[in-house]
Short mmCIF file of C-alpha atoms in Angstrom, two decimals:
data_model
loop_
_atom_site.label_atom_id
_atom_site.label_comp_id
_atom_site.label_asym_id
_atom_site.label_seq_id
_atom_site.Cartn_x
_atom_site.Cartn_y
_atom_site.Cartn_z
CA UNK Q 635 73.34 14.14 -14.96
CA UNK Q 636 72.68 15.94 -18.27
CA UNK Q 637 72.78 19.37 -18.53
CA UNK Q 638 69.43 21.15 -19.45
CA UNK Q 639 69.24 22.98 -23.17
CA UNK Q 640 68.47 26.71 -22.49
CA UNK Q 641 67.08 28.59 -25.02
CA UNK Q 642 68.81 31.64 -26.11
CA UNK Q 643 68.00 34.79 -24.20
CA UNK Q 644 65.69 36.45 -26.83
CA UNK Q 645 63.40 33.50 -26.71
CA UNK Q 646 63.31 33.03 -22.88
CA UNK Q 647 62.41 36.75 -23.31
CA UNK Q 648 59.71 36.28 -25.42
CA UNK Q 649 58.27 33.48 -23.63
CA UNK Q 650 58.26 35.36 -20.33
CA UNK Q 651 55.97 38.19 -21.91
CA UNK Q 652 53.52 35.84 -23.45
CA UNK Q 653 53.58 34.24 -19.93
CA UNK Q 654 52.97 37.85 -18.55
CA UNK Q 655 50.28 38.76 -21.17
CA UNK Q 656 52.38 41.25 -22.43
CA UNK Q 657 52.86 40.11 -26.23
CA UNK Q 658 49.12 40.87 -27.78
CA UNK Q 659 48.04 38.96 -30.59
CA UNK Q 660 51.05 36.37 -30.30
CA UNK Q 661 49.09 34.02 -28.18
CA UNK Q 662 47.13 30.82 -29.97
CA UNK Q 663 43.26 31.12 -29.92
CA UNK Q 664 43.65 27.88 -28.18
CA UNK Q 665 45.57 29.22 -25.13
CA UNK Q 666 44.24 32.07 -25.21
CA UNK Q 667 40.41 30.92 -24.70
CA UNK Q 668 40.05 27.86 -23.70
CA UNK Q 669 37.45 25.17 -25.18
CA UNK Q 670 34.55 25.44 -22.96
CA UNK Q 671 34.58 21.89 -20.82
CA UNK Q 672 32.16 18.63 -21.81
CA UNK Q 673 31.11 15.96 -20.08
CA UNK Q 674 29.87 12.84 -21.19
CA UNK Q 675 26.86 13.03 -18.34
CA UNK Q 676 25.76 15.99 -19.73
CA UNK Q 677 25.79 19.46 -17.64
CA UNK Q 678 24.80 19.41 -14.02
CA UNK Q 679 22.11 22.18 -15.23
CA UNK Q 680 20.57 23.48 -18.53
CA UNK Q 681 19.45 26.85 -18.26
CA UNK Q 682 17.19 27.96 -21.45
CA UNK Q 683 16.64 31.44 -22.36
CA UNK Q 684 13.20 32.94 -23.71
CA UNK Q 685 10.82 35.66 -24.14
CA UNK Q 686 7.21 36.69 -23.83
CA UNK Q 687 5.61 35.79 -26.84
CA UNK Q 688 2.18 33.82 -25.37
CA UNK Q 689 1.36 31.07 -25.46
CA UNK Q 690 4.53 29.48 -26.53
CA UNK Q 691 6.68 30.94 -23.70
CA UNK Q 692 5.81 33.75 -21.31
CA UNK Q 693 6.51 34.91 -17.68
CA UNK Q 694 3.06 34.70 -15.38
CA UNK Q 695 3.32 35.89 -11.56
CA UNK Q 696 6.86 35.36 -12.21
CA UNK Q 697 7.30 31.87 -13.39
CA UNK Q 698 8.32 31.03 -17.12
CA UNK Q 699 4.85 28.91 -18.67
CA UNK Q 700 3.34 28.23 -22.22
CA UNK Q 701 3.26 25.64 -24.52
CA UNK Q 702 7.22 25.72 -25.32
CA UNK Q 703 8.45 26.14 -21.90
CA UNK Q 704 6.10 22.77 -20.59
CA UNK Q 705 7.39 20.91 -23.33
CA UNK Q 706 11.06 21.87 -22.84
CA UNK Q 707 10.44 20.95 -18.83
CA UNK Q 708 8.84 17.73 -20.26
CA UNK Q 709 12.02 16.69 -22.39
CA UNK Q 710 14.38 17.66 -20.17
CA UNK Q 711 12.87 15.71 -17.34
CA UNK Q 712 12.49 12.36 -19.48
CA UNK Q 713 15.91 13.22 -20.57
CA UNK Q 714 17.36 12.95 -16.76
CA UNK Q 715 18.13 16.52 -16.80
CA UNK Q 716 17.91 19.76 -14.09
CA UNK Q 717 16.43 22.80 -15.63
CA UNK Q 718 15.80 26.69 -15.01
CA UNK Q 719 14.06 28.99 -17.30
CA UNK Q 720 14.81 32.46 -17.55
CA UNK Q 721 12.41 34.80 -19.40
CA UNK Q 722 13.99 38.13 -20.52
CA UNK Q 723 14.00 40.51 -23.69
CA UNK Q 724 14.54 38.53 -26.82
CA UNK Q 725 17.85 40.08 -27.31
CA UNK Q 726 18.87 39.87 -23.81
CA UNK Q 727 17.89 35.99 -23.94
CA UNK Q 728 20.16 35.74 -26.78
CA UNK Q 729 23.15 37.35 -25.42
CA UNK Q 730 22.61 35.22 -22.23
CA UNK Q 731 22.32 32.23 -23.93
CA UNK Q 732 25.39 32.93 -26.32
CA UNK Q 733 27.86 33.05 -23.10
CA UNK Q 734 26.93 29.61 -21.60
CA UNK Q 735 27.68 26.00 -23.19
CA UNK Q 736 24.99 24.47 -20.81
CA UNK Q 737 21.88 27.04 -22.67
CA UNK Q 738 18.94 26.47 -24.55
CA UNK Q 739 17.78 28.88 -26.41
CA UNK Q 740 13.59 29.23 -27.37
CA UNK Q 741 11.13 29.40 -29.34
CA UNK Q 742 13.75 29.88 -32.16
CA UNK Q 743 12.72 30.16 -36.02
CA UNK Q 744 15.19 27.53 -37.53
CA UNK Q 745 16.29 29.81 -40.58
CA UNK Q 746 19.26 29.37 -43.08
CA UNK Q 747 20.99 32.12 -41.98
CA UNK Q 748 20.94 30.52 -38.43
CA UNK Q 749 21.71 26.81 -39.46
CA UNK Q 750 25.59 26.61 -38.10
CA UNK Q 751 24.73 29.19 -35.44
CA UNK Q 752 22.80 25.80 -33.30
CA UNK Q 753 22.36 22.43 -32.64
CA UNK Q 754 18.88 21.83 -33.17
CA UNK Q 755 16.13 20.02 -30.85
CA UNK Q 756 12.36 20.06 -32.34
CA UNK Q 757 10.51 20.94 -34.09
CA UNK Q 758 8.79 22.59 -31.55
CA UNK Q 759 5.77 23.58 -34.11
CA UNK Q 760 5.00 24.85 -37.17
CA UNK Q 761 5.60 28.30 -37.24
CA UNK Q 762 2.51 30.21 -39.11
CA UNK Q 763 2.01 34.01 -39.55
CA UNK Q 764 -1.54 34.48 -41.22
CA UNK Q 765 -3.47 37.61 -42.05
CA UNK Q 766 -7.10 36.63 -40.53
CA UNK Q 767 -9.95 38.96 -40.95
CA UNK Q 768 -13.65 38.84 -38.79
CA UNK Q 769 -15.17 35.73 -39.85
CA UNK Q 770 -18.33 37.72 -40.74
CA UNK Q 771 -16.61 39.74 -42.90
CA UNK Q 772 -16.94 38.07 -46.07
CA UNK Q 773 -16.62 41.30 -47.91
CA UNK Q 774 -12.74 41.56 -46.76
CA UNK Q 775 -11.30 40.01 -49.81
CA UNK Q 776 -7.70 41.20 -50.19
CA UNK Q 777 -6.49 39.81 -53.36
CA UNK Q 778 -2.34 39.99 -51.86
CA UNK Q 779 -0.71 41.93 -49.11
CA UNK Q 780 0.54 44.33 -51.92
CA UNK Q 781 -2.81 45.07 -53.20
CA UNK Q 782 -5.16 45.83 -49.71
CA UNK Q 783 -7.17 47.92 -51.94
CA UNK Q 784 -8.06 50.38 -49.33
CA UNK Q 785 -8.50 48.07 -46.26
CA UNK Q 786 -6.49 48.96 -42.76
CA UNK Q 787 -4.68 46.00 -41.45
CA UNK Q 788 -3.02 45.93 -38.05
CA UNK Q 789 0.39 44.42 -37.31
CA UNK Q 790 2.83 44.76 -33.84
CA UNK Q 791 4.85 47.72 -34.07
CA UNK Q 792 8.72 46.75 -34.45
CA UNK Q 793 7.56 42.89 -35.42
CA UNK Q 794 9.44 41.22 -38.08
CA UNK Q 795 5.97 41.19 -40.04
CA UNK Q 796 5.81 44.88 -39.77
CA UNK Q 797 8.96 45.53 -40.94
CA UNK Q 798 8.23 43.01 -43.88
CA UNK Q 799 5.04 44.89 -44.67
CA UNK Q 800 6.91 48.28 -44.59
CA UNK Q 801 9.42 47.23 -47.00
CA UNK Q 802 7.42 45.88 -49.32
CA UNK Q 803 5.13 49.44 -49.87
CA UNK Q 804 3.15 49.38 -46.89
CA UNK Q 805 2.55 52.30 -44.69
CA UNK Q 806 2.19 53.04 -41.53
CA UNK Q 807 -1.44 54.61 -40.12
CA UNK Q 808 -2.43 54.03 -43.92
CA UNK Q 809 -2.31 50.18 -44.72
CA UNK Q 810 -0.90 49.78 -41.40
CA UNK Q 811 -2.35 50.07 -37.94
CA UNK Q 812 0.37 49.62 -35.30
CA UNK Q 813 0.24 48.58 -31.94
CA UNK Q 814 2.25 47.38 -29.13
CA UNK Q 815 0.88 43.67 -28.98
CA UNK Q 816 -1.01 41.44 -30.26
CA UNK Q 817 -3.94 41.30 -27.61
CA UNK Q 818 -4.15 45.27 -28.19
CA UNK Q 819 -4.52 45.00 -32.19
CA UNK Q 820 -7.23 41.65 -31.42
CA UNK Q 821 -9.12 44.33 -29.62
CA UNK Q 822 -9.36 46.71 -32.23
CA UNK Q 823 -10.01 44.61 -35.24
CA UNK Q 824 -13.19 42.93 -33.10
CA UNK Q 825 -14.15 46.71 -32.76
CA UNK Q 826 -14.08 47.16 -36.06
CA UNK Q 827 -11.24 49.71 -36.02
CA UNK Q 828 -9.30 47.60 -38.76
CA UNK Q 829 -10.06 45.33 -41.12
CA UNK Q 830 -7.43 42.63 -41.12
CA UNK Q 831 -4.54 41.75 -38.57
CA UNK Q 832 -1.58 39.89 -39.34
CA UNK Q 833 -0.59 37.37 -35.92
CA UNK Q 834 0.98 33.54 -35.54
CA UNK Q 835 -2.00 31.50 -34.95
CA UNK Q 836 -0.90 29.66 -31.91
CA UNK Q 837 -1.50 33.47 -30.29
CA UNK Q 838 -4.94 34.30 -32.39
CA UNK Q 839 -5.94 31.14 -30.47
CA UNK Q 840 -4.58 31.84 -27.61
CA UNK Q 841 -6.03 35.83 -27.02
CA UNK Q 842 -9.27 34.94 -28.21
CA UNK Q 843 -9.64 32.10 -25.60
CA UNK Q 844 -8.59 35.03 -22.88
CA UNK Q 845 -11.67 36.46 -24.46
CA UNK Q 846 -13.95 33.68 -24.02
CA UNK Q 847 -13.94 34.02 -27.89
CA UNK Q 848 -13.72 30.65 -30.34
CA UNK Q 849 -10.62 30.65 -32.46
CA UNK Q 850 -13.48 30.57 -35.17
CA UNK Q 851 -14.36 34.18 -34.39
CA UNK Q 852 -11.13 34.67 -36.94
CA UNK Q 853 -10.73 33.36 -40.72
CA UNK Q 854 -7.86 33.24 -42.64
CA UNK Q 855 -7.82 35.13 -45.83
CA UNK Q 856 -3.67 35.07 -46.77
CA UNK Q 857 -0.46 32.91 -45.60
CA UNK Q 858 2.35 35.69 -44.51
CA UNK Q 859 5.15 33.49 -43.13
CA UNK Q 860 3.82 29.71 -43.01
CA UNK Q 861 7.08 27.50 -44.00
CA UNK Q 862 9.11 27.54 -41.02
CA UNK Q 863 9.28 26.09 -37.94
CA UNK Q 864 9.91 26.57 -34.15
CA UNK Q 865 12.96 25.30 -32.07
CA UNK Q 866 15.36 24.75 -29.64
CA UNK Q 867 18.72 25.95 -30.46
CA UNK Q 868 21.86 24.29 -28.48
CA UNK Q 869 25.16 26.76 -28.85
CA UNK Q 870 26.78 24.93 -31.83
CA UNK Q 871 29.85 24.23 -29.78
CA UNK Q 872 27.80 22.09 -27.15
CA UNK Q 873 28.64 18.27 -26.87
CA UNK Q 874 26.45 16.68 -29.97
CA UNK Q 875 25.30 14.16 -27.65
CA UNK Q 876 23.38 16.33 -25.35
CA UNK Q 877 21.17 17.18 -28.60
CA UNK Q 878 20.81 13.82 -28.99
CA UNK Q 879 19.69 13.40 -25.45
CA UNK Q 880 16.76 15.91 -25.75
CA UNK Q 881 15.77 14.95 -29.25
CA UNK Q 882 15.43 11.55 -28.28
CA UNK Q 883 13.42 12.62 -25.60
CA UNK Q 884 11.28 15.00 -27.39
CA UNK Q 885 10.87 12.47 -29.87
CA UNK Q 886 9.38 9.90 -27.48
CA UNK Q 887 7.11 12.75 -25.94
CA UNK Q 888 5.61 12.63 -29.00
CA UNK Q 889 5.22 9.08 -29.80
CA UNK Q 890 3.87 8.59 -26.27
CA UNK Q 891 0.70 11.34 -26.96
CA UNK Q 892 2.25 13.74 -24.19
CA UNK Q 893 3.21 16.31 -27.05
CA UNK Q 894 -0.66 16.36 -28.46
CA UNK Q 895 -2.53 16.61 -24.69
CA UNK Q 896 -0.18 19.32 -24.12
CA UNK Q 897 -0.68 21.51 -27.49
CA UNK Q 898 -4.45 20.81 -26.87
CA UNK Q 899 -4.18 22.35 -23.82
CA UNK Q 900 -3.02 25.55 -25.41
CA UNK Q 901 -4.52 25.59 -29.39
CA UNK Q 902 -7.48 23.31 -30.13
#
């Protein structure tokens, strides 16, 4: 029988504190967090994260709806796949999201600072801030959003568009109105309060049909944010093939006509 090579005591040493935990920073990345598992069949759930920004995705008596959230249910059903929707704080949804391999992650501006951060399913939709004023206001002509020349235009408070506006001159209860939401600023401009509002047209549509209002009740008088789109972001260390999976699916919602009866359910 052979005899069995020892190491020498210093090593046997060392390997029994790594084995103990007791040697930080010697242990690989590899050992020391694991490689979240993949299967080829996919994960036995996919739990997507979102917020409340209506009518894309938006928690009503308790249940996650809008426009994204159907579609994602659509996809993920023609894809052969369970799934649970969680609505939370945008940040919350994030973190959530971040800690799972199984997560979706929506309605997520695709950005270039966010490329590598995904796997991408979508577009979703177009993504399109405007600055609309009263239709029958033809006298609110703002030449740019630099140059309101006197006119009051309201934005959310804490927005990405407000904090735009702000650094590019804009100030608050001058230029500005803030408010807490969109519906609340809609409510001031139609009475007369402002004179221009900044909001993504899916929800100018969207709060003036809660109104009974036509989404012609608004015009558009200057682009804010129009060249992005919407998505579904996959943790960028998920198996490539479940992408594939949903985009596939997505993509044959849309050939099929499914995609257009739903958006026309939510922004004709």
């Amino acid at each position: 029988m052979p005899h069995e090579i020892q190491p020498p005591p210093e090593r046997r040493l060392c390997c029994l504190l790594l084995a103990a935990g007791l040697l930080p920073g010697a242990l690989p990345a590899a050992l020391a967090a694991p490689a979240r598992p993949r299967t080829a069949a996919g994960p036995a759930e996919l739990v997507a994260f979102t917020e409340n920004l209506p009518p894309l995705n938006h928690a009503e008596h308790g249940e996650a709806r809008g426009f994204s959230t159907e579609l994602l249910k659509m996809v993920a059903a023609d894809a052969g796949l369970p799934l649970r929707v969680q609505v939370l704080p945008w940040q919350r949804s994030v973190q959530e999201a971040g800690r799972r391999a199984d997560s979706v992650l929506f309605s997520l501006t695709r950005t270039p600072e966010r490329e590598t951060q995904y796997r991408w399913v979508g577009p979703i939709s177009p993504r399109r801030i405007l600055v609309y004023r009263l239709s029958h206001r033809a006298d609110v002509r703002p030449p740019s959003l630099k140059q309101l020349g006197g006119l009051r235009m309201g934005v959310t408070r804490d927005s990405a568009a407000a904090r735009q506006l702000i650094a590019e001159g804009l100030r608050p209860e001058v230029e500005l109105e803030l408010a807490i939401d969109d519906a609340t600023n809609l409510r001031k401009l139609l009475a007369g309060r402002m004179d221009l509002i900044v909001m993504l047209d899916w929800a100018a549509a969207w709060h003036l049909r809660e109104l009974k209002l036509p989404y012609a009740t608004l015009t558009p008088v200057l682009p804010m944010d129009v060249d992005k789109s919407y998505w579904y972001g996959l943790p960028a260390d998920s198996d490539p093939a479940l992408a594939r999976r949903l985009q596939t699916a997505l993509d044959r919602i849309r050939r099929d006509g499914r995609y257009e009866r739903l958006r026309q359910r939510y922004f004709d």
